[in-house]
Short mmCIF file of C-alpha atoms in Angstrom, two decimals:
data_model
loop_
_atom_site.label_atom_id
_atom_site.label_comp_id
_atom_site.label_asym_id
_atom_site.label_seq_id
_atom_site.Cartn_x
_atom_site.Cartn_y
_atom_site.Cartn_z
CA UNK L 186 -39.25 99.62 -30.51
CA UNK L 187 -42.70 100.05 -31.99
CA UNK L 188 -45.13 97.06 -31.39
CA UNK L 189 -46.61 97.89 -35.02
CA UNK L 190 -43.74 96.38 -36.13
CA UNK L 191 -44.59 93.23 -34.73
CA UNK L 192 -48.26 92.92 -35.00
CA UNK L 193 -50.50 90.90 -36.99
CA UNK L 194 -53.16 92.83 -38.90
CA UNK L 195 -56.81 92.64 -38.02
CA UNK L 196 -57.03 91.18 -41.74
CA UNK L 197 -55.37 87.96 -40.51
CA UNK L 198 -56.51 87.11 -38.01
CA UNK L 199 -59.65 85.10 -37.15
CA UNK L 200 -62.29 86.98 -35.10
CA UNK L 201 -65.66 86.60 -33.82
CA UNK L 202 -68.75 88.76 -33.41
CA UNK L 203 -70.14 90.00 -30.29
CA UNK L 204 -73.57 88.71 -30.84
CA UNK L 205 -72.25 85.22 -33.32
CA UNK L 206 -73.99 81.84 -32.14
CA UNK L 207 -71.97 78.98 -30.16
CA UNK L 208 -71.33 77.43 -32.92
CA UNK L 209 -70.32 79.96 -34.97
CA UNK L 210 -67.25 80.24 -32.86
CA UNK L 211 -66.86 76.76 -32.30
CA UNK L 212 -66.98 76.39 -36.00
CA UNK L 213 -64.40 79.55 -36.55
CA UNK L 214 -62.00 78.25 -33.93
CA UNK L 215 -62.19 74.44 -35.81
CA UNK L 216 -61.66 75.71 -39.07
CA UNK L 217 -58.40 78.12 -38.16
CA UNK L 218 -57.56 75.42 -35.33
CA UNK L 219 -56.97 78.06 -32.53
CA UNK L 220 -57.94 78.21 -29.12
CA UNK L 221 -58.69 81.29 -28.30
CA UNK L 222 -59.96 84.34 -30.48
CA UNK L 223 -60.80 87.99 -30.29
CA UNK L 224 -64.43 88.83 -29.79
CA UNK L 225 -65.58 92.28 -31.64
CA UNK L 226 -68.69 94.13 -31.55
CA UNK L 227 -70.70 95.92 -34.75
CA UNK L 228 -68.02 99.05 -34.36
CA UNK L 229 -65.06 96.43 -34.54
CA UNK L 230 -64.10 97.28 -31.01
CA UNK L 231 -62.39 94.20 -29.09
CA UNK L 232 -64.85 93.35 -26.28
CA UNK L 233 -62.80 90.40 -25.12
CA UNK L 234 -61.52 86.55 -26.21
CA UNK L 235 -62.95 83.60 -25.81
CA UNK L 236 -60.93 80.36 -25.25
CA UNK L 237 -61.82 76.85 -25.89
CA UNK L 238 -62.09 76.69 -21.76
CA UNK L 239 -64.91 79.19 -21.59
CA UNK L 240 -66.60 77.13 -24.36
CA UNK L 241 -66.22 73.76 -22.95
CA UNK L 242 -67.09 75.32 -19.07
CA UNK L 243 -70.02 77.01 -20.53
CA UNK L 244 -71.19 73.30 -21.84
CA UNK L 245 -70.22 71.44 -19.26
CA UNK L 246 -72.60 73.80 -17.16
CA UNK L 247 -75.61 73.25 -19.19
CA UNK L 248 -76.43 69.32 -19.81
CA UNK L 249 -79.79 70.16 -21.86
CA UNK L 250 -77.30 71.54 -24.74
CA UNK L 251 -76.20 69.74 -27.50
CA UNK L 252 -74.28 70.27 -30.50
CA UNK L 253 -77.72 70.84 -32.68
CA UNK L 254 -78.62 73.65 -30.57
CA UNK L 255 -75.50 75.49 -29.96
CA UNK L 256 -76.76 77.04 -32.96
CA UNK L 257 -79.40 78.62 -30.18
CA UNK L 258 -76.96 80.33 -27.98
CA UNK L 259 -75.29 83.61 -28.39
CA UNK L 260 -71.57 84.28 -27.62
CA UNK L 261 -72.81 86.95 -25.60
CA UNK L 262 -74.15 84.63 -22.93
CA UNK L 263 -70.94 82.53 -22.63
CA UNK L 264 -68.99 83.73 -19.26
CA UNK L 265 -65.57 84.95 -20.08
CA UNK L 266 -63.27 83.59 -17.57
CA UNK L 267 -59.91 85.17 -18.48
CA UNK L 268 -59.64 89.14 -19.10
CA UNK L 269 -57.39 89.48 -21.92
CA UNK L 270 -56.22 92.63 -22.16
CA UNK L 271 -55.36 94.64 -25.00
CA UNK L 272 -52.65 97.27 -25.39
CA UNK L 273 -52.99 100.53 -27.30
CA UNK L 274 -50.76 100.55 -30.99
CA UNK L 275 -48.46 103.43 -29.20
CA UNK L 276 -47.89 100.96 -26.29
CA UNK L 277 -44.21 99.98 -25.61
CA UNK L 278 -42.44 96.64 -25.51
CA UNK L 279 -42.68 96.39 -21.16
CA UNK L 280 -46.27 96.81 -22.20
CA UNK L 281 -46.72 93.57 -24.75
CA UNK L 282 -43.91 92.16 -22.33
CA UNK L 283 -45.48 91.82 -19.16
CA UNK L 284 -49.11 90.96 -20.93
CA UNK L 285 -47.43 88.32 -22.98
CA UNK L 286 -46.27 86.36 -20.43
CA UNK L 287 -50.20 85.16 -19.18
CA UNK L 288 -51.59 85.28 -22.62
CA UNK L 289 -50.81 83.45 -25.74
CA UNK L 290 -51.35 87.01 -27.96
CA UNK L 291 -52.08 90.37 -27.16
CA UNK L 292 -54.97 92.35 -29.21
CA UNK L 293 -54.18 95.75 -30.35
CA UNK L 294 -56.05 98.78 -30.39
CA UNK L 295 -56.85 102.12 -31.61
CA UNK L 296 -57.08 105.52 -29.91
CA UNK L 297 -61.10 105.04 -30.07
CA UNK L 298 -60.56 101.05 -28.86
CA UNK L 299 -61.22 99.54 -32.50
CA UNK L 300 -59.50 96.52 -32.96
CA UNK L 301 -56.37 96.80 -35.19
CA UNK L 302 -54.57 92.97 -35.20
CA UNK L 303 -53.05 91.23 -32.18
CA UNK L 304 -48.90 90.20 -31.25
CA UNK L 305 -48.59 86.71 -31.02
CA UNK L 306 -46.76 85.99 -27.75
CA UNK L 307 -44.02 83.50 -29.93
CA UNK L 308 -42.79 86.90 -32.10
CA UNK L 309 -42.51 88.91 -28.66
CA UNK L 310 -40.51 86.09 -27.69
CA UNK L 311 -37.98 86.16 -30.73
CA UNK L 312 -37.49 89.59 -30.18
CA UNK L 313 -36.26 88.91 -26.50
CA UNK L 314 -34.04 86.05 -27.87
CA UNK L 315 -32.36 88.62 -30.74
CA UNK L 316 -31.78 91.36 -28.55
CA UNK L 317 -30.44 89.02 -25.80
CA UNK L 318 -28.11 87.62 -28.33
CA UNK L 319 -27.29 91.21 -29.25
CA UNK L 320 -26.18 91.80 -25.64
CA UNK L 321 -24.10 88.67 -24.66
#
């Protein structure tokens, strides 16, 4: 099965620049209430996700910031501490499969890495259910 069939397009989902402010993304994960979300750079290539753990470490590690000057701080200097991975569109299921199970959605790219939309790991699941339901 094609994985375009299952993704979400990049014009859905919520996504942070590269070089946005702490708050920015704090704000933009708030406001769409997730907890993790793609990071993209000026060429909307995915450069990685940040999670509401690399946002709270990243705090936690610096006692002189506060809320009114996360405004201060680039994304860019927040340590990633999970690689999410992203699979190319002409991936296959095994692919979104195997990635699915660590990460709560996969991102999706292009043949020159631009981000295209993400698979959210709950539709990879239905499609497991279905086709074991198919089978038994």
């Amino acid at each position: 099965m094609n994985i375009a069939f299952f993704l979400l397009p990049k014009l859905e989902v919520a996504s942070v620049a590269h070089d946005a402010t702490l708050r920015q993304t704090l704000e933009r994960m708030e406001f769409h209430r997730y907890s993790a979300v793609p990071i993209l750079n000026d060429e909307g290539e995915y450069v990685g996700t940040v999670t509401e753990g690399d946002l709270l470490w990243f705090m936690k590690n610096r006692p002189d910031l506060t809320f009114d000057t996360t405004n201060k701080v680039k994304l860019s200097e927040v340590p990633l501490r999970m690689n999410i991975r992203a699979v190319a569109i002409d991936s296959n299921m095994d692919d979104l499969i195997s990635l699915a199970k660590q990460q709560n959605f996969v991102p999706v790219i292009d043949d020159r890495n631009h981000f295209i939309g993400i698979v959210r790991r709950s539709e990879i699941i239905d499609y497991c259910q279905k086709r074991k339901e198919y089978w038994v």
